[in-house]
Amino acid sequence: MCTARIAAGALVVLLLAGCGQSGGRTPRFVSPAASGTAIKGPATATAAATAAAGWPRGLVTTTYGRPQPFLSVSDPGTGQERLRVHLPKVKEHYWARTSFSADWSRLAWTTGKGPVTLHVAELRGTTYVETASWTLPGSKRGRSTAMSATFHGGTSRVWSGWFAGDSAARLFSVDARTPGARPRRERGQTLRLDSRGRPAAEKTVTVTGRPGWGGVLHRTAAEALYAVVQSVYTCDVRVTATVLACWGRGDYGAIATLTAHGTGGRVTMRKLAPASMGSPVDMVAAPDGRTLMFAVPKKGWYAAPVDGSASPQRRFARLGIGYALPVDWI
């Protein structure tokens, strides 16, 4: 699984061999009845749930529209579109939250099988316009595969890289504000940073009250970033500093929350949606950390309180824009 995303208070960057320019894991699709809509990959919220100047609040999604792909903001109560911004025409590209700067003013992506090129576009009116590009040193024609491009928290610095085979990999970063500067070589293969740029440590997870349940948790002293539990649940949607939302099909239903305790790997899990609902996908957390929204194939979009105080309730059947990839809730 290859992940590159930012989640409500944490920057999580995973750059591994096998993560090509799509920047996401194996797609998961939603097709609400009679809608033609498809939604891929769970979404996450930003560190400060930041909206660009003049943007309405709501669900941020990207859509491969024709003739021009676009980003839109939709009403989280009705699913109707409230804003549309044009995206660059990049073939079969998955835009994660970390593809965009924290204030939405810039967008980054990579292309090529060698030489690998890193691109940056700036928001001008209602269109992202490419303003800079860099060829990543050492990438060879036909032999190097691009990694996803990821903004470093609230800064203008973008991380990316390339790999060749299973061993040769190179990471680089650039400052989007200085197009003429040479890409800077970065060290390390796997990097997970919290909202302040601090590296996360990997902990062995022990689930409170359920002997034998465990996994791994990436966290810093203050923030939980990512977890996999029992190879069943993937917890990659940030709700608060210590709470992650999880998806899977196990003893904690189809959607659950994971709460990290202390600075170690002790966690508590809580069921939010029963497995009988189906396989919910495309989760996104509200900016205030109180509500989680997710789509259920052929059933629609549901909202549930993250404290488990009520059952999930359907809000709307589908987004009004059709094919959409949720990115954030601002």
mmCIF file of C-alpha atoms in Angstrom:
data_model
loop_
_atom_site.group_PDB
_atom_site.id
_atom_site.type_symbol
_atom_site.label_atom_id
_atom_site.label_comp_id
_atom_site.label_asym_id
_atom_site.label_seq_id
_atom_site.Cartn_x
_atom_site.Cartn_y
_atom_site.Cartn_z
ATOM 1 C CA MET A 1 0.000 0.000 0.000
ATOM 2 C CA CYS A 2 1.360 3.446 -0.945
ATOM 3 C CA THR A 3 0.103 6.503 0.885
ATOM 4 C CA ALA A 4 0.836 10.194 0.680
ATOM 5 C CA ARG A 5 -1.586 12.450 2.527
ATOM 6 C CA ILE A 6 -2.165 15.044 5.185
ATOM 7 C CA ALA A 7 -4.708 14.445 7.891
ATOM 8 C CA ALA A 8 -6.263 16.959 10.288
ATOM 9 C CA GLY A 9 -3.210 18.001 12.216
ATOM 10 C CA ALA A 10 -0.562 15.729 10.756
ATOM 11 C CA LEU A 11 1.509 15.535 7.651
ATOM 12 C CA VAL A 12 2.011 11.906 6.702
ATOM 13 C CA VAL A 13 4.390 11.164 3.851
ATOM 14 C CA LEU A 14 5.151 7.627 2.776
ATOM 15 C CA LEU A 15 7.511 7.355 -0.181
ATOM 16 C CA LEU A 16 8.232 3.725 -0.968
ATOM 17 C CA ALA A 17 9.341 1.813 -3.994
ATOM 18 C CA GLY A 18 6.148 0.974 -5.838
ATOM 19 C CA CYS A 19 4.470 4.363 -5.301
ATOM 20 C CA GLY A 20 4.167 5.729 -8.784
ATOM 21 C CA GLN A 21 2.788 9.079 -9.900
ATOM 22 C CA SER A 22 -0.754 8.094 -8.971
ATOM 23 C CA GLY A 23 0.242 8.698 -5.337
ATOM 24 C CA GLY A 24 -2.434 6.443 -3.848
ATOM 25 C CA ARG A 25 -3.090 2.896 -2.823
ATOM 26 C CA THR A 26 -5.120 0.370 -4.793
ATOM 27 C CA PRO A 27 -8.297 2.242 -5.795
ATOM 28 C CA ARG A 28 -11.576 1.528 -4.033
ATOM 29 C CA PHE A 29 -14.681 2.588 -5.904
ATOM 30 C CA VAL A 30 -18.192 3.706 -5.019
ATOM 31 C CA SER A 31 -21.006 3.589 -7.567
ATOM 32 C CA PRO A 32 -24.251 4.969 -6.100
ATOM 33 C CA ALA A 33 -27.331 3.629 -7.836
ATOM 34 C CA ALA A 34 -28.144 5.264 -11.165
ATOM 35 C CA SER A 35 -25.538 7.966 -10.677
ATOM 36 C CA GLY A 36 -22.499 7.033 -12.697
ATOM 37 C CA THR A 37 -20.472 8.342 -9.749
ATOM 38 C CA ALA A 38 -17.235 6.707 -8.707
ATOM 39 C CA ILE A 39 -15.168 7.718 -5.718
ATOM 40 C CA LYS A 40 -11.656 6.499 -5.052
ATOM 41 C CA GLY A 41 -9.549 6.414 -1.925
ATOM 42 C CA PRO A 42 -10.433 7.692 1.555
ATOM 43 C CA ALA A 43 -9.992 11.393 2.122
ATOM 44 C CA THR A 44 -8.537 13.265 5.033
ATOM 45 C CA ALA A 45 -8.749 16.768 6.481
ATOM 46 C CA THR A 46 -5.985 19.375 6.611
ATOM 47 C CA ALA A 47 -3.985 20.409 9.623
ATOM 48 C CA ALA A 48 -6.060 23.538 10.138
ATOM 49 C CA ALA A 49 -9.007 22.690 7.873
ATOM 50 C CA THR A 50 -7.915 25.703 5.847
ATOM 51 C CA ALA A 51 -10.071 27.205 3.105
ATOM 52 C CA ALA A 52 -8.520 29.336 0.387
ATOM 53 C CA ALA A 53 -9.536 32.991 0.316
ATOM 54 C CA GLY A 54 -13.068 33.237 -1.013
ATOM 55 C CA TRP A 55 -13.744 29.503 -0.927
ATOM 56 C CA PRO A 56 -16.905 28.220 0.768
ATOM 57 C CA ARG A 57 -16.709 25.615 3.505
ATOM 58 C CA GLY A 58 -17.519 22.037 2.570
ATOM 59 C CA LEU A 59 -16.288 18.757 1.095
ATOM 60 C CA VAL A 60 -13.353 19.171 -1.290
ATOM 61 C CA THR A 61 -13.182 16.669 -4.141
ATOM 62 C CA THR A 62 -11.369 16.272 -7.447
ATOM 63 C CA THR A 63 -13.053 15.047 -10.608
ATOM 64 C CA TYR A 64 -11.736 13.845 -13.941
ATOM 65 C CA GLY A 65 -14.245 15.898 -15.892
ATOM 66 C CA ARG A 66 -14.177 16.424 -19.617
ATOM 67 C CA PRO A 67 -12.690 18.335 -21.228
ATOM 68 C CA GLN A 68 -11.026 19.727 -18.087
ATOM 69 C CA PRO A 69 -10.476 17.989 -14.699
ATOM 70 C CA PHE A 70 -11.538 20.071 -11.721
ATOM 71 C CA LEU A 71 -11.586 20.502 -7.966
ATOM 72 C CA SER A 72 -14.864 21.393 -6.331
ATOM 73 C CA VAL A 73 -16.300 22.197 -2.922
ATOM 74 C CA SER A 74 -19.682 20.617 -2.152
ATOM 75 C CA ASP A 75 -22.209 21.229 0.598
ATOM 76 C CA PRO A 76 -21.698 18.452 3.228
ATOM 77 C CA GLY A 77 -25.409 18.541 4.001
ATOM 78 C CA THR A 78 -26.804 18.174 0.481
ATOM 79 C CA GLY A 79 -23.923 17.080 -1.743
ATOM 80 C CA GLN A 80 -24.491 19.999 -4.112
ATOM 81 C CA GLU A 81 -21.525 21.783 -5.660
ATOM 82 C CA ARG A 82 -20.632 25.248 -4.329
ATOM 83 C CA LEU A 83 -17.306 25.984 -6.081
ATOM 84 C CA ARG A 84 -15.345 24.684 -9.069
ATOM 85 C CA VAL A 85 -11.632 25.211 -9.798
ATOM 86 C CA HIS A 86 -9.888 23.840 -12.910
ATOM 87 C CA LEU A 87 -6.963 21.428 -12.489
ATOM 88 C CA PRO A 88 -4.074 20.726 -14.897
ATOM 89 C CA LYS A 89 -4.700 18.022 -17.482
ATOM 90 C CA VAL A 90 -2.613 15.222 -16.008
ATOM 91 C CA LYS A 91 -3.491 11.751 -17.252
ATOM 92 C CA GLU A 92 -4.845 9.299 -14.659
ATOM 93 C CA HIS A 93 -3.543 11.241 -11.680
ATOM 94 C CA TYR A 94 -4.764 10.828 -8.106
ATOM 95 C CA TRP A 95 -4.753 14.136 -6.217
ATOM 96 C CA ALA A 96 -4.223 13.658 -2.479
ATOM 97 C CA ARG A 97 -4.559 16.450 0.083
ATOM 98 C CA THR A 98 -0.783 16.686 0.202
ATOM 99 C CA SER A 99 -0.723 17.393 -3.536
ATOM 100 C CA PHE A 100 -1.919 20.869 -2.507
ATOM 101 C CA SER A 101 -0.241 23.404 -0.250
ATOM 102 C CA ALA A 102 -1.883 24.019 3.121
ATOM 103 C CA ASP A 103 -3.600 27.188 1.858
ATOM 104 C CA TRP A 104 -4.559 25.630 -1.520
ATOM 105 C CA SER A 105 -2.501 28.248 -3.400
ATOM 106 C CA ARG A 106 -0.224 25.663 -5.063
ATOM 107 C CA LEU A 107 -0.478 22.168 -6.534
ATOM 108 C CA ALA A 108 2.359 19.703 -7.213
ATOM 109 C CA TRP A 109 2.701 16.477 -9.201
ATOM 110 C CA THR A 110 5.285 14.303 -10.952
ATOM 111 C CA THR A 111 5.403 12.812 -14.436
ATOM 112 C CA GLY A 112 7.622 10.542 -16.457
ATOM 113 C CA LYS A 113 9.332 7.176 -16.501
ATOM 114 C CA GLY A 114 12.663 8.929 -16.564
ATOM 115 C CA PRO A 115 13.709 11.558 -16.637
ATOM 116 C CA VAL A 116 11.220 12.269 -13.829
ATOM 117 C CA THR A 117 9.798 15.785 -13.731
ATOM 118 C CA LEU A 118 8.303 17.561 -10.724
ATOM 119 C CA HIS A 119 5.689 20.203 -11.573
ATOM 120 C CA VAL A 120 4.141 23.027 -9.527
ATOM 121 C CA ALA A 121 1.077 25.076 -10.437
ATOM 122 C CA GLU A 122 -0.359 28.171 -8.736
ATOM 123 C CA LEU A 123 -4.011 29.060 -8.215
ATOM 124 C CA ARG A 124 -4.957 31.996 -10.391
ATOM 125 C CA GLY A 125 -8.609 32.873 -10.187
ATOM 126 C CA THR A 126 -10.431 29.581 -10.758
ATOM 127 C CA THR A 127 -7.559 27.713 -12.459
ATOM 128 C CA TYR A 128 -4.325 26.075 -11.321
ATOM 129 C CA VAL A 129 -1.676 27.255 -13.825
ATOM 130 C CA GLU A 130 1.712 25.499 -14.050
ATOM 131 C CA THR A 131 4.487 27.919 -13.064
ATOM 132 C CA ALA A 132 7.576 25.757 -12.497
ATOM 133 C CA SER A 133 9.102 22.344 -13.164
ATOM 134 C CA TRP A 134 12.263 20.484 -12.185
ATOM 135 C CA THR A 135 13.955 17.408 -13.666
ATOM 136 C CA LEU A 136 14.959 15.174 -10.749
ATOM 137 C CA PRO A 137 18.700 14.383 -10.889
ATOM 138 C CA GLY A 138 19.739 10.834 -11.685
ATOM 139 C CA SER A 139 16.439 9.671 -13.151
ATOM 140 C CA LYS A 140 17.080 7.842 -16.409
ATOM 141 C CA ARG A 141 14.847 7.606 -19.436
ATOM 142 C CA GLY A 142 12.687 4.496 -19.348
ATOM 143 C CA ARG A 143 14.295 3.218 -16.131
ATOM 144 C CA SER A 144 12.966 5.485 -13.341
ATOM 145 C CA THR A 145 9.441 5.707 -11.935
ATOM 146 C CA ALA A 146 8.106 8.887 -10.348
ATOM 147 C CA MET A 147 7.012 9.045 -6.717
ATOM 148 C CA SER A 148 4.142 11.250 -5.627
ATOM 149 C CA ALA A 149 4.778 14.934 -4.924
ATOM 150 C CA THR A 150 3.940 16.065 -1.392
ATOM 151 C CA PHE A 151 3.911 19.477 0.262
ATOM 152 C CA HIS A 152 5.737 19.681 3.596
ATOM 153 C CA GLY A 153 3.043 20.803 6.048
ATOM 154 C CA GLY A 154 2.391 24.541 5.972
ATOM 155 C CA THR A 155 5.552 25.327 4.003
ATOM 156 C CA SER A 156 6.151 25.863 0.296
ATOM 157 C CA ARG A 157 8.609 22.947 0.154
ATOM 158 C CA VAL A 158 7.657 19.930 -1.980
ATOM 159 C CA TRP A 159 9.056 16.405 -1.553
ATOM 160 C CA SER A 160 9.210 13.854 -4.351
ATOM 161 C CA GLY A 161 11.577 11.340 -5.883
ATOM 162 C CA TRP A 162 12.062 8.380 -8.159
ATOM 163 C CA PHE A 163 12.904 4.707 -7.897
ATOM 164 C CA ALA A 164 14.307 2.044 -10.189
ATOM 165 C CA GLY A 165 13.589 -1.564 -9.302
ATOM 166 C CA ASP A 166 13.359 -2.557 -5.648
ATOM 167 C CA SER A 167 16.524 -0.981 -4.277
ATOM 168 C CA ALA A 168 17.555 2.182 -6.093
ATOM 169 C CA ALA A 169 15.541 5.143 -4.834
ATOM 170 C CA ARG A 170 16.234 8.856 -4.516
ATOM 171 C CA LEU A 171 14.311 11.536 -2.651
ATOM 172 C CA PHE A 172 14.462 15.252 -3.406
ATOM 173 C CA SER A 173 12.767 18.443 -2.298
ATOM 174 C CA VAL A 174 12.281 21.856 -3.895
ATOM 175 C CA ASP A 175 10.948 25.208 -2.748
ATOM 176 C CA ALA A 176 7.937 26.022 -4.917
ATOM 177 C CA ARG A 177 8.745 29.733 -4.575
ATOM 178 C CA THR A 178 12.202 29.406 -6.146
ATOM 179 C CA PRO A 179 11.862 27.790 -9.595
ATOM 180 C CA GLY A 180 15.522 28.323 -10.463
ATOM 181 C CA ALA A 181 16.927 26.409 -7.486
ATOM 182 C CA ARG A 182 18.326 22.917 -7.969
ATOM 183 C CA PRO A 183 16.396 20.069 -6.259
ATOM 184 C CA ARG A 184 17.883 19.229 -2.864
ATOM 185 C CA ARG A 185 18.783 15.601 -2.182
ATOM 186 C CA GLU A 186 17.007 14.201 0.901
ATOM 187 C CA ARG A 187 17.999 11.166 2.915
ATOM 188 C CA GLY A 188 15.920 8.217 4.054
ATOM 189 C CA GLN A 189 13.337 6.109 2.286
ATOM 190 C CA THR A 190 10.326 6.294 4.553
ATOM 191 C CA LEU A 191 9.324 9.546 6.184
ATOM 192 C CA ARG A 192 6.334 10.307 8.391
ATOM 193 C CA LEU A 193 6.130 13.802 9.824
ATOM 194 C CA ASP A 194 3.586 15.375 12.147
ATOM 195 C CA SER A 195 2.114 18.872 11.780
ATOM 196 C CA ARG A 196 5.334 20.448 13.087
ATOM 197 C CA GLY A 197 7.635 18.435 10.882
ATOM 198 C CA ARG A 198 8.712 16.015 13.637
ATOM 199 C CA PRO A 199 9.477 12.425 12.556
ATOM 200 C CA ALA A 200 7.167 9.693 13.789
ATOM 201 C CA ALA A 201 8.251 6.509 15.511
ATOM 202 C CA GLU A 202 6.718 3.110 14.793
ATOM 203 C CA LYS A 203 5.125 1.443 17.823
ATOM 204 C CA THR A 204 3.713 -2.034 18.305
ATOM 205 C CA VAL A 205 -0.015 -1.679 18.941
ATOM 206 C CA THR A 206 -1.869 -3.345 21.815
ATOM 207 C CA VAL A 207 -5.651 -2.908 21.694
ATOM 208 C CA THR A 208 -7.060 -2.254 25.160
ATOM 209 C CA GLY A 209 -9.553 -4.880 26.292
ATOM 210 C CA ARG A 210 -8.911 -7.282 23.413
ATOM 211 C CA PRO A 211 -5.980 -9.628 24.085
ATOM 212 C CA GLY A 212 -4.221 -10.730 20.948
ATOM 213 C CA TRP A 213 -5.280 -7.735 18.889
ATOM 214 C CA GLY A 214 -2.319 -5.694 17.721
ATOM 215 C CA GLY A 215 -0.542 -4.075 14.838
ATOM 216 C CA VAL A 216 1.631 -1.025 14.214
ATOM 217 C CA LEU A 217 1.129 2.664 14.987
ATOM 218 C CA HIS A 218 3.140 5.608 13.697
ATOM 219 C CA ARG A 219 3.130 8.498 16.149
ATOM 220 C CA THR A 220 5.100 11.306 17.756
ATOM 221 C CA ALA A 221 4.844 12.294 21.413
ATOM 222 C CA ALA A 222 1.823 14.484 20.652
ATOM 223 C CA GLU A 223 0.174 13.034 17.539
ATOM 224 C CA ALA A 224 -0.994 9.706 16.120
ATOM 225 C CA LEU A 225 -0.462 9.562 12.369
ATOM 226 C CA TYR A 226 -1.265 6.132 10.942
ATOM 227 C CA ALA A 227 -1.995 2.580 12.081
ATOM 228 C CA VAL A 228 -2.706 -0.911 10.804
ATOM 229 C CA VAL A 229 -4.461 -3.243 13.267
ATOM 230 C CA GLN A 230 -4.621 -7.040 12.870
ATOM 231 C CA SER A 231 -4.019 -6.565 9.131
ATOM 232 C CA VAL A 232 -7.766 -5.840 9.138
ATOM 233 C CA TYR A 233 -8.108 -2.130 9.854
ATOM 234 C CA THR A 234 -6.259 0.707 8.182
ATOM 235 C CA CYS A 235 -6.425 3.870 10.267
ATOM 236 C CA ASP A 236 -5.399 6.741 8.000
ATOM 237 C CA VAL A 237 -7.984 9.484 8.512
ATOM 238 C CA ARG A 238 -6.980 12.009 11.141
ATOM 239 C CA VAL A 239 -9.807 13.155 13.453
ATOM 240 C CA THR A 240 -7.919 14.763 16.351
ATOM 241 C CA ALA A 241 -4.329 14.685 17.610
ATOM 242 C CA THR A 242 -4.787 11.226 19.125
ATOM 243 C CA VAL A 243 -7.813 9.820 17.265
ATOM 244 C CA LEU A 244 -7.737 8.145 13.863
ATOM 245 C CA ALA A 245 -10.652 6.821 11.819
ATOM 246 C CA CYS A 246 -10.255 3.265 10.496
ATOM 247 C CA TRP A 247 -11.823 1.218 7.734
ATOM 248 C CA GLY A 248 -11.991 -2.561 7.423
ATOM 249 C CA ARG A 249 -14.272 -5.549 8.045
ATOM 250 C CA GLY A 250 -13.531 -6.992 11.472
ATOM 251 C CA ASP A 251 -14.730 -7.150 15.076
ATOM 252 C CA TYR A 252 -15.091 -3.361 15.178
ATOM 253 C CA GLY A 253 -17.452 -3.189 12.212
ATOM 254 C CA ALA A 254 -16.787 -1.486 8.901
ATOM 255 C CA ILE A 255 -15.783 1.932 10.297
ATOM 256 C CA ALA A 256 -14.088 2.409 13.667
ATOM 257 C CA THR A 257 -12.031 4.929 15.574
ATOM 258 C CA LEU A 258 -8.653 4.318 17.161
ATOM 259 C CA THR A 259 -7.625 6.389 20.181
ATOM 260 C CA ALA A 260 -3.932 6.403 21.124
ATOM 261 C CA HIS A 261 -3.031 6.565 24.824
ATOM 262 C CA GLY A 262 0.193 7.946 26.284
ATOM 263 C CA THR A 263 3.273 7.884 24.097
ATOM 264 C CA GLY A 264 3.439 4.149 23.484
ATOM 265 C CA GLY A 265 1.393 1.748 21.405
ATOM 266 C CA ARG A 266 -1.627 1.244 23.673
ATOM 267 C CA VAL A 267 -4.852 2.074 21.828
ATOM 268 C CA THR A 268 -8.610 1.745 22.232
ATOM 269 C CA MET A 269 -10.953 1.014 19.317
ATOM 270 C CA ARG A 270 -14.653 1.885 18.984
ATOM 271 C CA LYS A 271 -17.138 0.735 16.345
ATOM 272 C CA LEU A 272 -18.903 3.498 14.413
ATOM 273 C CA ALA A 273 -20.567 1.605 11.567
ATOM 274 C CA PRO A 274 -21.618 -2.062 11.560
ATOM 275 C CA ALA A 275 -20.206 -4.449 8.997
ATOM 276 C CA SER A 276 -23.787 -5.049 7.824
ATOM 277 C CA MET A 277 -23.767 -1.593 6.174
ATOM 278 C CA GLY A 278 -21.431 -2.927 3.534
ATOM 279 C CA SER A 279 -17.931 -1.643 2.876
ATOM 280 C CA PRO A 280 -17.853 2.114 3.495
ATOM 281 C CA VAL A 281 -15.157 4.004 1.644
ATOM 282 C CA ASP A 282 -13.906 7.552 1.204
ATOM 283 C CA MET A 283 -13.935 8.784 4.773
ATOM 284 C CA VAL A 284 -13.452 12.430 5.638
ATOM 285 C CA ALA A 285 -13.447 14.075 9.072
ATOM 286 C CA ALA A 286 -15.176 17.337 9.893
ATOM 287 C CA PRO A 287 -12.870 20.258 10.798
ATOM 288 C CA ASP A 288 -14.101 20.210 14.399
ATOM 289 C CA GLY A 289 -13.330 16.494 14.764
ATOM 290 C CA ARG A 290 -16.888 15.613 15.772
ATOM 291 C CA THR A 291 -18.266 14.046 12.611
ATOM 292 C CA LEU A 292 -17.057 11.483 10.110
ATOM 293 C CA MET A 293 -18.556 11.156 6.645
ATOM 294 C CA PHE A 294 -18.210 8.164 4.350
ATOM 295 C CA ALA A 295 -19.751 6.731 1.206
ATOM 296 C CA VAL A 296 -21.352 3.302 1.018
ATOM 297 C CA PRO A 297 -21.577 1.656 -2.437
ATOM 298 C CA LYS A 298 -25.033 2.045 -3.979
ATOM 299 C CA LYS A 299 -26.416 3.537 -0.753
ATOM 300 C CA GLY A 300 -25.044 7.056 -0.465
ATOM 301 C CA TRP A 301 -23.132 9.300 1.908
ATOM 302 C CA TYR A 302 -23.454 8.824 5.664
ATOM 303 C CA ALA A 303 -22.443 10.891 8.690
ATOM 304 C CA ALA A 304 -21.632 9.499 12.132
ATOM 305 C CA PRO A 305 -20.466 11.142 15.377
ATOM 306 C CA VAL A 306 -16.914 10.073 16.126
ATOM 307 C CA ASP A 307 -17.762 9.431 19.780
ATOM 308 C CA GLY A 308 -20.098 6.595 18.742
ATOM 309 C CA SER A 309 -23.080 8.244 20.445
ATOM 310 C CA ALA A 310 -25.419 7.613 17.487
ATOM 311 C CA SER A 311 -25.744 5.333 14.477
ATOM 312 C CA PRO A 312 -24.660 6.590 11.036
ATOM 313 C CA GLN A 313 -27.351 8.576 9.211
ATOM 314 C CA ARG A 314 -27.589 9.040 5.439
ATOM 315 C CA ARG A 315 -27.168 12.646 4.298
ATOM 316 C CA PHE A 316 -27.524 12.325 0.527
ATOM 317 C CA ALA A 317 -27.431 9.724 -2.233
ATOM 318 C CA ARG A 318 -24.464 11.138 -4.181
ATOM 319 C CA LEU A 319 -22.471 14.244 -4.884
ATOM 320 C CA GLY A 320 -24.021 16.520 -7.480
ATOM 321 C CA ILE A 321 -20.860 16.568 -9.621
ATOM 322 C CA GLY A 322 -20.712 12.877 -10.512
ATOM 323 C CA TYR A 323 -17.311 11.100 -10.500
ATOM 324 C CA ALA A 324 -15.466 12.526 -7.504
ATOM 325 C CA LEU A 325 -12.391 11.775 -5.413
ATOM 326 C CA PRO A 326 -12.776 13.238 -1.898
ATOM 327 C CA VAL A 327 -9.727 15.158 -0.702
ATOM 328 C CA ASP A 328 -10.694 17.191 2.363
ATOM 329 C CA TRP A 329 -13.409 18.806 4.475
ATOM 330 C CA ILE A 330 -12.718 22.512 5.061
#
